[in-house]
Structures are given as C-alpha cells and as structure tokens.
Amino acid sequence: MCRNIRSVADRSVGTLLVQRRGAVAVEFAVVAPVLIGVMFAMVALNRAFEAQNLLSTAAREGARFASMDRDGMPETGMTGNEKLSEDIKNFLASNGLDRDSVFVEVKDHEDPSQEFNIDDPANDLKLFEVHVSVDYSAVSFTPVASNSDYTLDAVVVFRNGRATLSD
C-alpha cells in the first residue's frame, strides 16, 4: 500500500513540474519584449549622452586652441576660425560622428548674433563663444523622424588670450 501511494505521489510531482515548465515559458514570453525594449532605450539614451559629452569636449578643446598663441599652427591661407572648426570636426570624426553633420560657429560673447574673428588683434583678450551642434538623427543608431529630430549642442566661453606656449 505504501508503495502505491509513493508512486502516485511521484507521478503527481512529475506532472506538476511539466505544467510549471509551460508557465515559465509563458512568463518569459510576456517579460522578454519589455526587457529588450528597456535595453534598446538604454542604448539610445547612452548614445545621446555620449554625443553630448563629445560635443562639450570638442567645444572646450577648440576654444582652448583659440586662446593659445597660434602662430604657425594653421596651414597657409587658413584662418584661425577655420583651423578651430577643422580641429573640432576632426576630433568628433575620430570619435564616430559624421564631420559633415557637425556645425561649428565662433560668436562674440557680448553680442552672440555677431561672428568673432579670433585672428583680429582688436579681439585680443575679448570673450568669445564656440557653438558646436549636431542633429540627433546623425548620432542615433535608429532612424529618427524629421518631426521628432532635435539638435544636440554645446557652448563654451573662452577669452581670446593668446597665451604663449612654453617649450
């Protein structure tokens, strides 16, 4: 009699395990799309934060160049503003952003509607702003609708100080 009860109990546990395996598969089928969606959202958000950090770093490094003694640095026929813009675009291109989608502007800090010429001796010791921007669609791994696109930008203010480089 004990033997019959034990075999019935073993069969019942086995049936329960088989039924439970089906429940786990259903639970996974419900939860997996949510987890995958969260994972892709985190990747997209991380890409936006990374691009914003790169823009800030590029603007700061470009402005730092402008505040140094630039004699002999730009190629022949290239202005300081063009050199600054090219350096920023090269930095961003080396970090995976399309250089053609990056916009760089050098503006007067007191009147941001005016361009600022860093080579003009009249602008020595004046504050200027470096604006670097890129559309999110150029940074995103996924397509972005034109009505949902927005601009990532960074602005840094520096003094056109012409600090001398030391040897």
mmCIF file of C-alpha atoms in Angstrom:
data_model
loop_
_atom_site.group_PDB
_atom_site.id
_atom_site.type_symbol
_atom_site.label_atom_id
_atom_site.label_comp_id
_atom_site.label_asym_id
_atom_site.label_seq_id
_atom_site.Cartn_x
_atom_site.Cartn_y
_atom_site.Cartn_z
ATOM 1 C CA MET A 1 0.000 0.000 0.000
ATOM 2 C CA CYS A 2 2.823 2.403 0.832
ATOM 3 C CA ARG A 3 4.406 1.618 -2.456
ATOM 4 C CA ASN A 4 1.248 2.585 -4.399
ATOM 5 C CA ILE A 5 0.884 5.865 -2.556
ATOM 6 C CA ARG A 6 4.521 6.745 -3.234
ATOM 7 C CA SER A 7 4.279 6.023 -6.976
ATOM 8 C CA VAL A 8 1.093 8.103 -7.248
ATOM 9 C CA ALA A 9 2.839 10.959 -5.421
ATOM 10 C CA ASP A 10 5.874 10.717 -7.732
ATOM 11 C CA ARG A 11 3.634 10.884 -10.787
ATOM 12 C CA SER A 12 1.809 13.913 -9.399
ATOM 13 C CA VAL A 13 5.086 15.786 -8.771
ATOM 14 C CA GLY A 14 6.284 14.954 -12.275
ATOM 15 C CA THR A 15 3.046 16.253 -13.765
ATOM 16 C CA LEU A 16 3.373 19.457 -11.722
ATOM 17 C CA LEU A 17 6.919 20.010 -12.990
ATOM 18 C CA VAL A 18 5.840 19.616 -16.602
ATOM 19 C CA GLN A 19 2.948 22.030 -16.082
ATOM 20 C CA ARG A 20 5.275 24.535 -14.342
ATOM 21 C CA ARG A 21 7.735 24.477 -17.262
ATOM 22 C CA GLY A 22 4.980 25.711 -19.508
ATOM 23 C CA ALA A 23 4.200 28.554 -17.097
ATOM 24 C CA VAL A 24 7.817 29.683 -17.090
ATOM 25 C CA ALA A 25 7.841 29.803 -20.892
ATOM 26 C CA VAL A 26 4.677 31.919 -20.915
ATOM 27 C CA GLU A 27 6.088 34.297 -18.269
ATOM 28 C CA PHE A 28 9.288 34.699 -20.301
ATOM 29 C CA ALA A 29 7.306 35.363 -23.481
ATOM 30 C CA VAL A 30 5.460 38.179 -21.682
ATOM 31 C CA VAL A 31 8.506 39.744 -19.947
ATOM 32 C CA ALA A 32 11.163 39.375 -22.696
ATOM 33 C CA PRO A 33 9.813 42.086 -25.069
ATOM 34 C CA VAL A 34 9.671 44.563 -22.183
ATOM 35 C CA LEU A 35 13.250 43.793 -21.158
ATOM 36 C CA ILE A 36 14.500 44.046 -24.739
ATOM 37 C CA GLY A 37 12.679 47.370 -25.179
ATOM 38 C CA VAL A 38 14.257 48.750 -21.997
ATOM 39 C CA MET A 39 17.676 47.567 -23.155
ATOM 40 C CA PHE A 40 17.369 49.334 -26.539
ATOM 41 C CA ALA A 41 16.109 52.506 -24.842
ATOM 42 C CA MET A 42 19.150 52.465 -22.547
ATOM 43 C CA VAL A 43 21.488 52.089 -25.539
ATOM 44 C CA ALA A 44 19.829 55.029 -27.328
ATOM 45 C CA LEU A 45 19.953 57.195 -24.206
ATOM 46 C CA ASN A 46 23.596 56.292 -23.642
ATOM 47 C CA ARG A 47 24.411 57.276 -27.238
ATOM 48 C CA ALA A 48 22.755 60.686 -26.760
ATOM 49 C CA PHE A 49 24.672 61.321 -23.524
ATOM 50 C CA GLU A 50 27.929 60.191 -25.136
ATOM 51 C CA ALA A 51 27.392 62.514 -28.112
ATOM 52 C CA GLN A 52 26.588 65.430 -25.805
ATOM 53 C CA ASN A 53 29.764 64.791 -23.825
ATOM 54 C CA LEU A 54 31.802 64.619 -27.044
ATOM 55 C CA LEU A 55 30.345 67.937 -28.230
ATOM 56 C CA SER A 56 31.231 69.609 -24.922
ATOM 57 C CA THR A 57 34.761 68.237 -25.009
ATOM 58 C CA ALA A 58 35.248 69.259 -28.649
ATOM 59 C CA ALA A 59 33.994 72.800 -27.986
ATOM 60 C CA ARG A 60 36.301 73.145 -24.980
ATOM 61 C CA GLU A 61 39.360 71.849 -26.829
ATOM 62 C CA GLY A 62 38.631 74.043 -29.852
ATOM 63 C CA ALA A 63 38.259 77.123 -27.667
ATOM 64 C CA ARG A 64 41.461 76.218 -25.831
ATOM 65 C CA PHE A 65 43.272 76.251 -29.176
ATOM 66 C CA ALA A 66 41.861 79.712 -29.868
ATOM 67 C CA SER A 67 43.145 81.034 -26.558
ATOM 68 C CA MET A 68 46.735 79.941 -27.307
ATOM 69 C CA ASP A 69 49.448 81.548 -29.380
ATOM 70 C CA ARG A 70 48.512 80.186 -32.819
ATOM 71 C CA ASP A 71 51.492 81.453 -34.815
ATOM 72 C CA GLY A 72 52.484 78.804 -37.338
ATOM 73 C CA MET A 73 49.675 76.397 -36.416
ATOM 74 C CA PRO A 74 47.134 76.979 -39.223
ATOM 75 C CA GLU A 75 48.079 75.916 -42.716
ATOM 76 C CA THR A 76 48.939 78.643 -45.213
ATOM 77 C CA GLY A 77 45.800 80.527 -46.221
ATOM 78 C CA MET A 78 43.731 79.086 -43.370
ATOM 79 C CA THR A 79 42.257 81.425 -40.767
ATOM 80 C CA GLY A 80 42.212 80.722 -37.056
ATOM 81 C CA ASN A 81 38.448 80.242 -37.160
ATOM 82 C CA GLU A 82 38.779 77.682 -39.983
ATOM 83 C CA LYS A 83 41.514 75.838 -38.049
ATOM 84 C CA LEU A 84 39.336 75.796 -34.926
ATOM 85 C CA SER A 85 36.383 74.438 -36.914
ATOM 86 C CA GLU A 86 38.501 71.779 -38.653
ATOM 87 C CA ASP A 87 40.062 70.651 -35.358
ATOM 88 C CA ILE A 88 36.639 70.256 -33.749
ATOM 89 C CA LYS A 89 35.265 68.332 -36.739
ATOM 90 C CA ASN A 90 38.355 66.094 -36.845
ATOM 91 C CA PHE A 91 38.032 65.349 -33.125
ATOM 92 C CA LEU A 92 34.367 64.429 -33.484
ATOM 93 C CA ALA A 93 35.021 62.385 -36.641
ATOM 94 C CA SER A 94 37.700 60.403 -34.794
ATOM 95 C CA ASN A 95 35.023 59.569 -32.216
ATOM 96 C CA GLY A 96 32.499 58.276 -34.740
ATOM 97 C CA LEU A 97 30.423 61.351 -35.635
ATOM 98 C CA ASP A 98 29.990 62.338 -39.270
ATOM 99 C CA ARG A 99 32.057 65.502 -39.760
ATOM 100 C CA ASP A 100 29.643 66.786 -42.417
ATOM 101 C CA SER A 101 26.767 66.819 -39.918
ATOM 102 C CA VAL A 102 28.681 68.893 -37.326
ATOM 103 C CA PHE A 103 28.155 72.662 -37.254
ATOM 104 C CA VAL A 104 30.720 74.962 -35.603
ATOM 105 C CA GLU A 105 30.296 78.686 -35.011
ATOM 106 C CA VAL A 106 32.506 81.209 -33.235
ATOM 107 C CA LYS A 107 30.426 84.055 -31.823
ATOM 108 C CA ASP A 108 31.095 87.223 -29.878
ATOM 109 C CA HIS A 109 30.143 86.677 -26.235
ATOM 110 C CA GLU A 110 28.787 90.195 -25.769
ATOM 111 C CA ASP A 111 26.716 90.026 -28.973
ATOM 112 C CA PRO A 112 26.082 86.376 -29.939
ATOM 113 C CA SER A 113 24.494 87.443 -33.231
ATOM 114 C CA GLN A 114 27.951 88.583 -34.437
ATOM 115 C CA GLU A 115 30.736 86.340 -35.735
ATOM 116 C CA PHE A 116 34.014 86.531 -33.804
ATOM 117 C CA ASN A 117 37.334 86.596 -35.659
ATOM 118 C CA ILE A 118 39.952 85.093 -33.356
ATOM 119 C CA ASP A 119 42.772 86.384 -35.592
ATOM 120 C CA ASP A 120 41.736 90.051 -35.356
ATOM 121 C CA PRO A 121 44.158 91.884 -32.992
ATOM 122 C CA ALA A 122 41.237 94.097 -31.907
ATOM 123 C CA ASN A 123 39.663 90.957 -30.390
ATOM 124 C CA ASP A 124 42.621 90.076 -28.157
ATOM 125 C CA LEU A 125 41.525 89.475 -24.546
ATOM 126 C CA LYS A 126 37.827 89.553 -25.526
ATOM 127 C CA LEU A 127 35.400 86.759 -24.666
ATOM 128 C CA PHE A 128 34.064 84.538 -27.430
ATOM 129 C CA GLU A 129 31.738 81.547 -27.627
ATOM 130 C CA VAL A 130 32.275 78.323 -29.521
ATOM 131 C CA HIS A 131 28.972 76.693 -30.539
ATOM 132 C CA VAL A 132 29.102 73.057 -31.670
ATOM 133 C CA SER A 133 25.917 71.292 -32.749
ATOM 134 C CA VAL A 134 24.743 68.134 -34.472
ATOM 135 C CA ASP A 135 21.286 66.760 -35.210
ATOM 136 C CA TYR A 136 20.286 63.756 -33.105
ATOM 137 C CA SER A 137 19.420 61.861 -36.295
ATOM 138 C CA ALA A 138 23.136 61.957 -37.241
ATOM 139 C CA VAL A 139 24.057 60.383 -33.890
ATOM 140 C CA SER A 140 21.269 57.872 -33.354
ATOM 141 C CA PHE A 141 21.628 54.193 -34.216
ATOM 142 C CA THR A 142 17.972 54.079 -35.233
ATOM 143 C CA PRO A 143 16.092 56.228 -37.763
ATOM 144 C CA VAL A 144 14.583 59.439 -36.395
ATOM 145 C CA ALA A 145 11.538 61.047 -37.984
ATOM 146 C CA SER A 146 12.206 64.589 -39.177
ATOM 147 C CA ASN A 147 9.423 65.980 -36.973
ATOM 148 C CA SER A 148 10.950 64.238 -33.916
ATOM 149 C CA ASP A 149 14.562 65.259 -34.568
ATOM 150 C CA TYR A 150 16.290 67.736 -32.295
ATOM 151 C CA THR A 151 19.712 69.326 -32.030
ATOM 152 C CA LEU A 152 22.409 68.388 -29.556
ATOM 153 C CA ASP A 153 24.627 71.378 -28.900
ATOM 154 C CA ALA A 154 27.397 72.613 -26.659
ATOM 155 C CA VAL A 155 28.583 76.138 -25.971
ATOM 156 C CA VAL A 156 31.753 77.186 -24.214
ATOM 157 C CA VAL A 157 33.000 80.699 -23.427
ATOM 158 C CA PHE A 158 36.732 81.466 -23.534
ATOM 159 C CA ARG A 159 38.937 84.525 -23.602
ATOM 160 C CA ASN A 160 40.924 85.189 -26.770
ATOM 161 C CA GLY A 161 44.044 85.461 -24.648
ATOM 162 C CA ARG A 162 46.828 84.326 -26.934
ATOM 163 C CA ALA A 163 48.675 82.567 -24.133
ATOM 164 C CA THR A 164 52.224 81.733 -25.201
ATOM 165 C CA LEU A 165 53.178 78.081 -25.438
ATOM 166 C CA SER A 166 56.198 77.191 -23.338
ATOM 167 C CA ASP A 167 58.974 74.902 -24.512
#
